[in-house]
Amino acid sequence: MIKTLPAIVAALAGVVLIGLALWRWHDHGWGSLIWLIALIAMFVVRTPHSLRNRANVVTQARKDATEITLLAGMFLTTMVLPLLYLATDMFDFADYAAPDWTVWIGTLAQIPFLWLFWRSHADLGRNWSPGLEVREAHELVTDGVYDRIRHPMYAAIWISALAQPLLIHNWIGGFLVVPAFAAMWFIRVPHEEAMMRARFGEAWNAYCARSGRLWPKRYYDGAPS
Ligand code: SAH
């Protein structure tokens, strides 16, 4: 109860903000409507995995101040600040002007983003967690969208983060996610890879030898490792 009450209050606040933002989308241009639809699609993709993976038994978790700060930064810049901006007038002073084609590029980017976001959750399955964790019976996934790159979910989030300031023309509600996710990427990925190496040893090293972090390695010939 102590844990669920704040979660219920936060969820209700989120629903109210999303409702207000949807109601007022024309105040901030059609890019804000595309961003809201993509946010809802993200929830639809992620929620079944979050619910199912709550049953996981976690054997190792990295929840230090750095990890908590990075996750809080992402929560603020991908949800709280954009929704506050779209639902109210409080950050209007930080608007910037951008041409309409930026909104088109941001919109087109939602297609690879949502596809990769969906596939990476589907391929990781029970092994996915929002924080850095290893679960009991954790399996190393090296197929599907994980075949040639090790961080397809972060690749998807990169696309989404870079598209957000193209859809929402505001330094606080749109742009801030770029430095927040850059910090997440540069600080978290080495920790995550070290955790995976400690858990999977040679299998992880062999996977690294044939895959890239975000881009496939050029010499990889498709032979199974
Ligand atoms: N970095 C990955 C996964 C992000 S989710 C991506 O961008 O697609 C983070 C969790 O996924 C980590 O805590 C780790 O437990 C798990 N994970 C990351 N790579 C994995 C892999 N190849 N196989 C299984 N689990 C993995």
PDB file of N, CA and C in Angstrom, residues 121-204:
ATOM      1  N   HIS A 121      11.731  -5.123 -27.097  1.00  0.00           N
ATOM      2  CA  HIS A 121      11.016  -5.662 -25.940  1.00  0.00           C
ATOM      3  C   HIS A 121      10.619  -7.110 -26.203  1.00  0.00           C
ATOM      4  N   ALA A 122      10.117  -7.377 -27.423  1.00  0.00           N
ATOM      5  CA  ALA A 122       9.678  -8.731 -27.753  1.00  0.00           C
ATOM      6  C   ALA A 122      10.865  -9.692 -27.698  1.00  0.00           C
ATOM      7  N   ASP A 123      12.027  -9.284 -28.223  1.00  0.00           N
ATOM      8  CA  ASP A 123      13.181 -10.193 -28.260  1.00  0.00           C
ATOM      9  C   ASP A 123      13.809 -10.395 -26.879  1.00  0.00           C
ATOM     10  N   LEU A 124      13.839  -9.332 -26.056  1.00  0.00           N
ATOM     11  CA  LEU A 124      14.412  -9.498 -24.700  1.00  0.00           C
ATOM     12  C   LEU A 124      13.453 -10.273 -23.801  1.00  0.00           C
ATOM     13  N   GLY A 125      12.163 -10.080 -24.006  1.00  0.00           N
ATOM     14  CA  GLY A 125      11.158 -10.827 -23.237  1.00  0.00           C
ATOM     15  C   GLY A 125      11.350 -10.675 -21.746  1.00  0.00           C
ATOM     16  N   ARG A 126      11.448 -11.806 -21.050  1.00  0.00           N
ATOM     17  CA  ARG A 126      11.573 -11.791 -19.596  1.00  0.00           C
ATOM     18  C   ARG A 126      12.885 -11.182 -19.122  1.00  0.00           C
ATOM     19  N   ASN A 127      13.847 -11.051 -20.035  1.00  0.00           N
ATOM     20  CA  ASN A 127      15.157 -10.532 -19.631  1.00  0.00           C
ATOM     21  C   ASN A 127      15.209  -9.012 -19.611  1.00  0.00           C
ATOM     22  N   TRP A 128      14.104  -8.369 -20.005  1.00  0.00           N
ATOM     23  CA  TRP A 128      14.078  -6.900 -19.983  1.00  0.00           C
ATOM     24  C   TRP A 128      13.764  -6.372 -18.578  1.00  0.00           C
ATOM     25  N   SER A 129      14.429  -5.290 -18.214  1.00  0.00           N
ATOM     26  CA  SER A 129      14.078  -4.565 -16.984  1.00  0.00           C
ATOM     27  C   SER A 129      14.426  -3.104 -17.226  1.00  0.00           C
ATOM     28  N   PRO A 130      13.664  -2.166 -16.644  1.00  0.00           N
ATOM     29  CA  PRO A 130      13.989  -0.757 -16.854  1.00  0.00           C
ATOM     30  C   PRO A 130      15.297  -0.355 -16.177  1.00  0.00           C
ATOM     31  N   GLY A 131      15.615  -0.982 -15.044  1.00  0.00           N
ATOM     32  CA  GLY A 131      16.881  -0.699 -14.360  1.00  0.00           C
ATOM     33  C   GLY A 131      17.912  -1.744 -14.752  1.00  0.00           C
ATOM     34  N   LEU A 132      19.152  -1.553 -14.294  1.00  0.00           N
ATOM     35  CA  LEU A 132      20.195  -2.539 -14.590  1.00  0.00           C
ATOM     36  C   LEU A 132      20.044  -3.717 -13.639  1.00  0.00           C
ATOM     37  N   GLU A 133      19.640  -4.850 -14.188  1.00  0.00           N
ATOM     38  CA  GLU A 133      19.364  -6.025 -13.352  1.00  0.00           C
ATOM     39  C   GLU A 133      19.739  -7.305 -14.080  1.00  0.00           C
ATOM     40  N   VAL A 134      20.110  -8.300 -13.280  1.00  0.00           N
ATOM     41  CA  VAL A 134      20.209  -9.659 -13.817  1.00  0.00           C
ATOM     42  C   VAL A 134      19.207 -10.474 -13.021  1.00  0.00           C
ATOM     43  N   ARG A 135      18.414 -11.291 -13.730  1.00  0.00           N
ATOM     44  CA  ARG A 135      17.405 -12.075 -13.021  1.00  0.00           C
ATOM     45  C   ARG A 135      17.866 -13.524 -12.922  1.00  0.00           C
ATOM     46  N   GLU A 136      17.179 -14.260 -12.070  1.00  0.00           N
ATOM     47  CA  GLU A 136      17.431 -15.683 -11.977  1.00  0.00           C
ATOM     48  C   GLU A 136      17.076 -16.261 -13.357  1.00  0.00           C
ATOM     49  N   ALA A 137      17.862 -17.194 -13.862  1.00  0.00           N
ATOM     50  CA  ALA A 137      17.607 -17.797 -15.186  1.00  0.00           C
ATOM     51  C   ALA A 137      17.665 -16.761 -16.302  1.00  0.00           C
ATOM     52  N   HIS A 138      18.472 -15.714 -16.108  1.00  0.00           N
ATOM     53  CA  HIS A 138      18.641 -14.704 -17.154  1.00  0.00           C
ATOM     54  C   HIS A 138      19.258 -15.378 -18.387  1.00  0.00           C
ATOM     55  N   GLU A 139      18.706 -15.073 -19.538  1.00  0.00           N
ATOM     56  CA  GLU A 139      19.258 -15.637 -20.773  1.00  0.00           C
ATOM     57  C   GLU A 139      19.894 -14.528 -21.584  1.00  0.00           C
ATOM     58  N   LEU A 140      21.033 -14.847 -22.210  1.00  0.00           N
ATOM     59  CA  LEU A 140      21.679 -13.871 -23.092  1.00  0.00           C
ATOM     60  C   LEU A 140      20.985 -13.933 -24.448  1.00  0.00           C
ATOM     61  N   VAL A 141      20.410 -12.814 -24.852  1.00  0.00           N
ATOM     62  CA  VAL A 141      19.701 -12.760 -26.136  1.00  0.00           C
ATOM     63  C   VAL A 141      20.658 -12.243 -27.203  1.00  0.00           C
ATOM     64  N   THR A 142      20.827 -13.012 -28.257  1.00  0.00           N
ATOM     65  CA  THR A 142      21.752 -12.594 -29.327  1.00  0.00           C
ATOM     66  C   THR A 142      21.101 -12.789 -30.700  1.00  0.00           C
ATOM     67  N   ASP A 143      19.773 -12.864 -30.725  1.00  0.00           N
ATOM     68  CA  ASP A 143      19.116 -13.015 -32.032  1.00  0.00           C
ATOM     69  C   ASP A 143      18.041 -11.943 -32.204  1.00  0.00           C
ATOM     70  N   GLY A 144      17.291 -12.035 -33.285  1.00  0.00           N
ATOM     71  CA  GLY A 144      16.306 -10.995 -33.569  1.00  0.00           C
ATOM     72  C   GLY A 144      17.024  -9.672 -33.789  1.00  0.00           C
ATOM     73  N   VAL A 145      16.488  -8.591 -33.222  1.00  0.00           N
ATOM     74  CA  VAL A 145      17.159  -7.287 -33.415  1.00  0.00           C
ATOM     75  C   VAL A 145      18.452  -7.191 -32.605  1.00  0.00           C
ATOM     76  N   TYR A 146      18.716  -8.205 -31.755  1.00  0.00           N
ATOM     77  CA  TYR A 146      19.979  -8.246 -30.998  1.00  0.00           C
ATOM     78  C   TYR A 146      21.083  -8.961 -31.777  1.00  0.00           C
ATOM     79  N   ASP A 147      20.755  -9.455 -32.972  1.00  0.00           N
ATOM     80  CA  ASP A 147      21.717 -10.249 -33.727  1.00  0.00           C
ATOM     81  C   ASP A 147      23.013  -9.468 -33.992  1.00  0.00           C
ATOM     82  N   ARG A 148      22.886  -8.261 -34.495  1.00  0.00           N
ATOM     83  CA  ARG A 148      24.091  -7.533 -34.913  1.00  0.00           C
ATOM     84  C   ARG A 148      24.363  -6.270 -34.121  1.00  0.00           C
ATOM     85  N   ILE A 149      23.405  -5.824 -33.311  1.00  0.00           N
ATOM     86  CA  ILE A 149      23.702  -4.702 -32.401  1.00  0.00           C
ATOM     87  C   ILE A 149      23.288  -5.076 -30.973  1.00  0.00           C
ATOM     88  N   ARG A 150      24.053  -4.567 -30.006  1.00  0.00           N
ATOM     89  CA  ARG A 150      23.837  -4.965 -28.615  1.00  0.00           C
ATOM     90  C   ARG A 150      22.818  -4.077 -27.901  1.00  0.00           C
ATOM     91  N   HIS A 151      22.513  -2.890 -28.486  1.00  0.00           N
ATOM     92  CA  HIS A 151      21.628  -1.973 -27.774  1.00  0.00           C
ATOM     93  C   HIS A 151      20.498  -1.434 -28.663  1.00  0.00           C
ATOM     94  N   PRO A 152      19.704  -2.343 -29.233  1.00  0.00           N
ATOM     95  CA  PRO A 152      18.620  -1.864 -30.110  1.00  0.00           C
ATOM     96  C   PRO A 152      17.568  -1.033 -29.376  1.00  0.00           C
ATOM     97  N   MET A 153      17.332  -1.348 -28.083  1.00  0.00           N
ATOM     98  CA  MET A 153      16.334  -0.549 -27.346  1.00  0.00           C
ATOM     99  C   MET A 153      16.860   0.878 -27.142  1.00  0.00           C
ATOM    100  N   TYR A 154      18.157   0.987 -26.830  1.00  0.00           N
ATOM    101  CA  TYR A 154      18.726   2.332 -26.681  1.00  0.00           C
ATOM    102  C   TYR A 154      18.802   3.027 -28.042  1.00  0.00           C
ATOM    103  N   ALA A 155      19.018   2.255 -29.120  1.00  0.00           N
ATOM    104  CA  ALA A 155      19.005   2.857 -30.462  1.00  0.00           C
ATOM    105  C   ALA A 155      17.626   3.463 -30.708  1.00  0.00           C
ATOM    106  N   ALA A 156      16.572   2.715 -30.335  1.00  0.00           N
ATOM    107  CA  ALA A 156      15.199   3.224 -30.491  1.00  0.00           C
ATOM    108  C   ALA A 156      15.019   4.498 -29.670  1.00  0.00           C
ATOM    109  N   ILE A 157      15.534   4.481 -28.422  1.00  0.00           N
ATOM    110  CA  ILE A 157      15.348   5.652 -27.557  1.00  0.00           C
ATOM    111  C   ILE A 157      16.164   6.844 -28.086  1.00  0.00           C
ATOM    112  N   TRP A 158      17.328   6.561 -28.693  1.00  0.00           N
ATOM    113  CA  TRP A 158      18.093   7.652 -29.341  1.00  0.00           C
ATOM    114  C   TRP A 158      17.241   8.319 -30.414  1.00  0.00           C
ATOM    115  N   ILE A 159      16.584   7.493 -31.250  1.00  0.00           N
ATOM    116  CA  ILE A 159      15.762   8.050 -32.337  1.00  0.00           C
ATOM    117  C   ILE A 159      14.658   8.923 -31.732  1.00  0.00           C
ATOM    118  N   SER A 160      14.016   8.390 -30.695  1.00  0.00           N
ATOM    119  CA  SER A 160      12.920   9.124 -30.060  1.00  0.00           C
ATOM    120  C   SER A 160      13.421  10.420 -29.416  1.00  0.00           C
ATOM    121  N   ALA A 161      14.583  10.351 -28.753  1.00  0.00           N
ATOM    122  CA  ALA A 161      15.122  11.534 -28.067  1.00  0.00           C
ATOM    123  C   ALA A 161      15.491  12.622 -29.079  1.00  0.00           C
ATOM    124  N   LEU A 162      16.079  12.212 -30.207  1.00  0.00           N
ATOM    125  CA  LEU A 162      16.469  13.210 -31.210  1.00  0.00           C
ATOM    126  C   LEU A 162      15.245  13.774 -31.931  1.00  0.00           C
ATOM    127  N   ALA A 163      14.166  12.975 -31.998  1.00  0.00           N
ATOM    128  CA  ALA A 163      12.945  13.444 -32.673  1.00  0.00           C
ATOM    129  C   ALA A 163      12.136  14.398 -31.786  1.00  0.00           C
ATOM    130  N   GLN A 164      12.256  14.230 -30.463  1.00  0.00           N
ATOM    131  CA  GLN A 164      11.397  15.028 -29.558  1.00  0.00           C
ATOM    132  C   GLN A 164      11.538  16.540 -29.772  1.00  0.00           C
ATOM    133  N   PRO A 165      12.779  17.097 -29.863  1.00  0.00           N
ATOM    134  CA  PRO A 165      12.874  18.551 -30.096  1.00  0.00           C
ATOM    135  C   PRO A 165      12.423  18.976 -31.497  1.00  0.00           C
ATOM    136  N   LEU A 166      12.285  17.991 -32.412  1.00  0.00           N
ATOM    137  CA  LEU A 166      11.762  18.329 -33.745  1.00  0.00           C
ATOM    138  C   LEU A 166      10.232  18.416 -33.705  1.00  0.00           C
ATOM    139  N   LEU A 167       9.639  17.678 -32.770  1.00  0.00           N
ATOM    140  CA  LEU A 167       8.170  17.674 -32.660  1.00  0.00           C
ATOM    141  C   LEU A 167       7.681  18.735 -31.681  1.00  0.00           C
ATOM    142  N   ILE A 168       8.449  18.938 -30.604  1.00  0.00           N
ATOM    143  CA  ILE A 168       8.063  19.902 -29.563  1.00  0.00           C
ATOM    144  C   ILE A 168       9.103  21.018 -29.568  1.00  0.00           C
ATOM    145  N   HIS A 169       8.734  22.170 -30.053  1.00  0.00           N
ATOM    146  CA  HIS A 169       9.697  23.255 -30.244  1.00  0.00           C
ATOM    147  C   HIS A 169       9.854  24.090 -28.977  1.00  0.00           C
ATOM    148  N   ASN A 170      10.443  23.473 -27.980  1.00  0.00           N
ATOM    149  CA  ASN A 170      10.626  24.141 -26.689  1.00  0.00           C
ATOM    150  C   ASN A 170      11.872  23.572 -26.024  1.00  0.00           C
ATOM    151  N   TRP A 171      12.732  24.446 -25.488  1.00  0.00           N
ATOM    152  CA  TRP A 171      14.006  23.979 -24.910  1.00  0.00           C
ATOM    153  C   TRP A 171      13.795  23.065 -23.711  1.00  0.00           C
ATOM    154  N   ILE A 172      12.752  23.338 -22.915  1.00  0.00           N
ATOM    155  CA  ILE A 172      12.543  22.544 -21.694  1.00  0.00           C
ATOM    156  C   ILE A 172      11.722  21.283 -21.988  1.00  0.00           C
ATOM    157  N   GLY A 173      10.588  21.477 -22.670  1.00  0.00           N
ATOM    158  CA  GLY A 173       9.704  20.338 -22.937  1.00  0.00           C
ATOM    159  C   GLY A 173      10.163  19.473 -24.100  1.00  0.00           C
ATOM    160  N   GLY A 174      10.993  20.019 -25.000  1.00  0.00           N
ATOM    161  CA  GLY A 174      11.409  19.262 -26.181  1.00  0.00           C
ATOM    162  C   GLY A 174      12.871  18.849 -26.143  1.00  0.00           C
ATOM    163  N   PHE A 175      13.750  19.818 -25.964  1.00  0.00           N
ATOM    164  CA  PHE A 175      15.174  19.572 -26.192  1.00  0.00           C
ATOM    165  C   PHE A 175      15.900  18.846 -25.046  1.00  0.00           C
ATOM    166  N   LEU A 176      15.491  19.088 -23.797  1.00  0.00           N
ATOM    167  CA  LEU A 176      16.290  18.610 -22.650  1.00  0.00           C
ATOM    168  C   LEU A 176      16.536  17.101 -22.634  1.00  0.00           C
ATOM    169  N   VAL A 177      15.670  16.357 -23.325  1.00  0.00           N
ATOM    170  CA  VAL A 177      15.845  14.900 -23.347  1.00  0.00           C
ATOM    171  C   VAL A 177      17.161  14.501 -24.038  1.00  0.00           C
ATOM    172  N   VAL A 178      17.665  15.358 -24.929  1.00  0.00           N
ATOM    173  CA  VAL A 178      18.883  14.984 -25.665  1.00  0.00           C
ATOM    174  C   VAL A 178      20.087  14.873 -24.707  1.00  0.00           C
ATOM    175  N   PRO A 179      20.394  15.920 -23.893  1.00  0.00           N
ATOM    176  CA  PRO A 179      21.491  15.721 -22.933  1.00  0.00           C
ATOM    177  C   PRO A 179      21.172  14.645 -21.887  1.00  0.00           C
ATOM    178  N   ALA A 180      19.894  14.510 -21.498  1.00  0.00           N
ATOM    179  CA  ALA A 180      19.549  13.489 -20.485  1.00  0.00           C
ATOM    180  C   ALA A 180      19.849  12.090 -21.025  1.00  0.00           C
ATOM    181  N   PHE A 181      19.476  11.827 -22.280  1.00  0.00           N
ATOM    182  CA  PHE A 181      19.732  10.477 -22.799  1.00  0.00           C
ATOM    183  C   PHE A 181      21.193  10.289 -23.176  1.00  0.00           C
ATOM    184  N   ALA A 182      21.867  11.379 -23.578  1.00  0.00           N
ATOM    185  CA  ALA A 182      23.308  11.266 -23.861  1.00  0.00           C
ATOM    186  C   ALA A 182      24.027  10.828 -22.578  1.00  0.00           C
ATOM    187  N   ALA A 183      23.649  11.436 -21.434  1.00  0.00           N
ATOM    188  CA  ALA A 183      24.271  11.052 -20.155  1.00  0.00           C
ATOM    189  C   ALA A 183      23.971   9.588 -19.861  1.00  0.00           C
ATOM    190  N   MET A 184      22.727   9.186 -20.084  1.00  0.00           N
ATOM    191  CA  MET A 184      22.316   7.790 -19.848  1.00  0.00           C
ATOM    192  C   MET A 184      23.179   6.856 -20.705  1.00  0.00           C
ATOM    193  N   TRP A 185      23.309   7.208 -21.970  1.00  0.00           N
ATOM    194  CA  TRP A 185      24.050   6.346 -22.904  1.00  0.00           C
ATOM    195  C   TRP A 185      25.514   6.243 -22.497  1.00  0.00           C
ATOM    196  N   PHE A 186      26.180   7.376 -22.266  1.00  0.00           N
ATOM    197  CA  PHE A 186      27.626   7.339 -22.027  1.00  0.00           C
ATOM    198  C   PHE A 186      27.979   6.788 -20.650  1.00  0.00           C
ATOM    199  N   ILE A 187      27.084   6.968 -19.675  1.00  0.00           N
ATOM    200  CA  ILE A 187      27.415   6.493 -18.323  1.00  0.00           C
ATOM    201  C   ILE A 187      26.890   5.075 -18.106  1.00  0.00           C
ATOM    202  N   ARG A 188      25.666   4.792 -18.573  1.00  0.00           N
ATOM    203  CA  ARG A 188      25.071   3.511 -18.231  1.00  0.00           C
ATOM    204  C   ARG A 188      25.604   2.342 -19.053  1.00  0.00           C
ATOM    205  N   VAL A 189      25.842   2.575 -20.347  1.00  0.00           N
ATOM    206  CA  VAL A 189      26.197   1.446 -21.216  1.00  0.00           C
ATOM    207  C   VAL A 189      27.470   0.712 -20.739  1.00  0.00           C
ATOM    208  N   PRO A 190      28.565   1.419 -20.364  1.00  0.00           N
ATOM    209  CA  PRO A 190      29.728   0.675 -19.868  1.00  0.00           C
ATOM    210  C   PRO A 190      29.397  -0.161 -18.624  1.00  0.00           C
ATOM    211  N   HIS A 191      28.538   0.373 -17.733  1.00  0.00           N
ATOM    212  CA  HIS A 191      28.147  -0.393 -16.543  1.00  0.00           C
ATOM    213  C   HIS A 191      27.332  -1.620 -16.933  1.00  0.00           C
ATOM    214  N   GLU A 192      26.406  -1.411 -17.883  1.00  0.00           N
ATOM    215  CA  GLU A 192      25.548  -2.531 -18.307  1.00  0.00           C
ATOM    216  C   GLU A 192      26.393  -3.631 -18.958  1.00  0.00           C
ATOM    217  N   GLU A 193      27.338  -3.198 -19.788  1.00  0.00           N
ATOM    218  CA  GLU A 193      28.159  -4.205 -20.474  1.00  0.00           C
ATOM    219  C   GLU A 193      29.059  -4.951 -19.484  1.00  0.00           C
ATOM    220  N   ALA A 194      29.559  -4.223 -18.469  1.00  0.00           N
ATOM    221  CA  ALA A 194      30.391  -4.884 -17.454  1.00  0.00           C
ATOM    222  C   ALA A 194      29.557  -5.910 -16.687  1.00  0.00           C
ATOM    223  N   MET A 195      28.301  -5.541 -16.403  1.00  0.00           N
ATOM    224  CA  MET A 195      27.403  -6.455 -15.684  1.00  0.00           C
ATOM    225  C   MET A 195      27.137  -7.717 -16.519  1.00  0.00           C
ATOM    226  N   MET A 196      26.916  -7.516 -17.827  1.00  0.00           N
ATOM    227  CA  MET A 196      26.641  -8.656 -18.702  1.00  0.00           C
ATOM    228  C   MET A 196      27.892  -9.546 -18.845  1.00  0.00           C
ATOM    229  N   ARG A 197      29.060  -8.892 -18.893  1.00  0.00           N
ATOM    230  CA  ARG A 197      30.311  -9.665 -19.010  1.00  0.00           C
ATOM    231  C   ARG A 197      30.531 -10.489 -17.745  1.00  0.00           C
ATOM    232  N   ALA A 198      30.249  -9.876 -16.585  1.00  0.00           N
ATOM    233  CA  ALA A 198      30.431 -10.597 -15.314  1.00  0.00           C
ATOM    234  C   ALA A 198      29.479 -11.796 -15.253  1.00  0.00           C
ATOM    235  N   ARG A 199      28.289 -11.653 -15.821  1.00  0.00           N
ATOM    236  CA  ARG A 199      27.295 -12.733 -15.741  1.00  0.00           C
ATOM    237  C   ARG A 199      27.525 -13.802 -16.811  1.00  0.00           C
ATOM    238  N   PHE A 200      27.888 -13.383 -18.036  1.00  0.00           N
ATOM    239  CA  PHE A 200      27.916 -14.337 -19.149  1.00  0.00           C
ATOM    240  C   PHE A 200      29.321 -14.651 -19.670  1.00  0.00           C
ATOM    241  N   GLY A 201      30.337 -13.941 -19.170  1.00  0.00           N
ATOM    242  CA  GLY A 201      31.737 -14.259 -19.494  1.00  0.00           C
ATOM    243  C   GLY A 201      32.017 -14.375 -20.978  1.00  0.00           C
ATOM    244  N   GLU A 202      32.534 -15.540 -21.376  1.00  0.00           N
ATOM    245  CA  GLU A 202      32.971 -15.752 -22.765  1.00  0.00           C
ATOM    246  C   GLU A 202      31.843 -15.576 -23.776  1.00  0.00           C
ATOM    247  N   ALA A 203      30.634 -15.991 -23.388  1.00  0.00           N
ATOM    248  CA  ALA A 203      29.508 -15.863 -24.331  1.00  0.00           C
ATOM    249  C   ALA A 203      29.271 -14.390 -24.652  1.00  0.00           C
ATOM    250  N   TRP A 204      29.420 -13.532 -23.628  1.00  0.00           N
ATOM    251  CA  TRP A 204      29.246 -12.093 -23.858  1.00  0.00           C
ATOM    252  C   TRP A 204      30.386 -11.563 -24.738  1.00  0.00           C
TER     253      TRP A 204
END
